[in-house]
Amino acid sequence: MKLQRKNRLRALSLGALAVSGALALTACGSDDTSGSGDGGKETNANANIKCDDAKGQLAASGSSAQKNAIDAWRKVYTTNCKDVQLNYNPTGSGAGITAFLQGQTAFAGSDSALKPDEIAKSKKVCQDSQAIGLPMVGGPIAIGYNVPGVDNLTLDAKTLADIFNDKIESWDDKAIAKLNPDVKLPKTKIQAFHRSDESGTTDNFTKYLKGAAPDAWPYEPGKSWEPKGGQSANGSAGVAGQVKQTAGAISYFELSYAGEGIKTVDLKTQAKEPVKATVDNASKAIAEAKVIGKGKDLSLELNYKPTAEGAYPITLVTYEVVCEKGNKPETLAATKSFLTYIASEDGQNVLKENDYAPIPAEIIAKVRSTVAGLS
């Protein structure tokens, strides 16, 4: 899978798009930090990237859902802007926002829009200004499962809510069987995994459950997991890893983490046919999002019950959180340079190649304008 992605990215950088990303990603020790990307392979320069005066260390952290997007972007960016080294630590959205509000990072990645109290706190770190959220990455939250002998599985919002609320305990339960009449379901015990860290992915997943099956999901959506029971793991990679190695397991994570042998659930919605977790199907749902942020904040309100045929309802949007004004002078040039690249047509084009959904044109145009005005 790594080799396949590497070849895809190399082909993109040599072609008209020239869009696989580049950052020296030094967090999580095992990530390659060379400007040459995975395996030391050089990537040709992209004339559309403007480094300007960008240089030095650029610390960022947050959303683990966007880590694979950042891994892709880094290959082009550091090839062009050799004087910049970005250390992105995929600690989860909650931890990323906390680090940013403490002045430890130049920007944060969050799969949830900024809350009013977070905006208020940001005025201490953003001189004479406040933090804003810039939507950069979209994508489906896949429901991955590991049920021996079951290659195709359809679930709906209520059944998912009951599974993650410990109301359904085995895979041959009547509710699951009704949705899968042609599937031979085993008696295997269900092992439901949720995120142990504060996560925007959890926030979006629980918003879907609350919005689509309110009677079955009595909890308020949030970054922290509320229900008791179940099992937990840290980060998207953690829960995906548990699904891969545990018979009977089910969990939620960004689609790119399902790329190595993990089967994903089709969702029963109001559409005629169950909807698969694909980038195109997520894009149909994200297209119905509305900008609800005030001023330069471009926070979106997602529709968890989309009306478009084939729209996949469990989606997330990852925001890069920065100061509108009052960014640290020593990192401002690098921050603007990198964000300008990933918001560009080239930067957005690489997302689909890595199981993410580009931000809709009307919204990303506003993001580009806002990035240009950062100070």
Tab-separated table of C-alpha atoms in Angstrom, residues 24 31 34 46 76 81 181 236 262 297 331:
chain	number	residue	atom	x	y	z
A	24	ALA	CA	9.378	17.476	7.355
A	31	ASP	CA	8.046	9.383	10.331
A	34	SER	CA	13.916	14.348	5.136
A	46	ASN	CA	6.529	22.643	-8.069
A	76	VAL	CA	6.276	18.562	-2.595
A	81	CYS	CA	10.810	25.222	0.504
A	181	PRO	CA	-30.799	-10.814	4.800
A	236	SER	CA	-7.251	7.033	14.361
A	262	ILE	CA	-10.078	-3.293	6.714
A	297	ASP	CA	-13.782	32.229	10.872
A	331	THR	CA	6.651	31.575	11.986
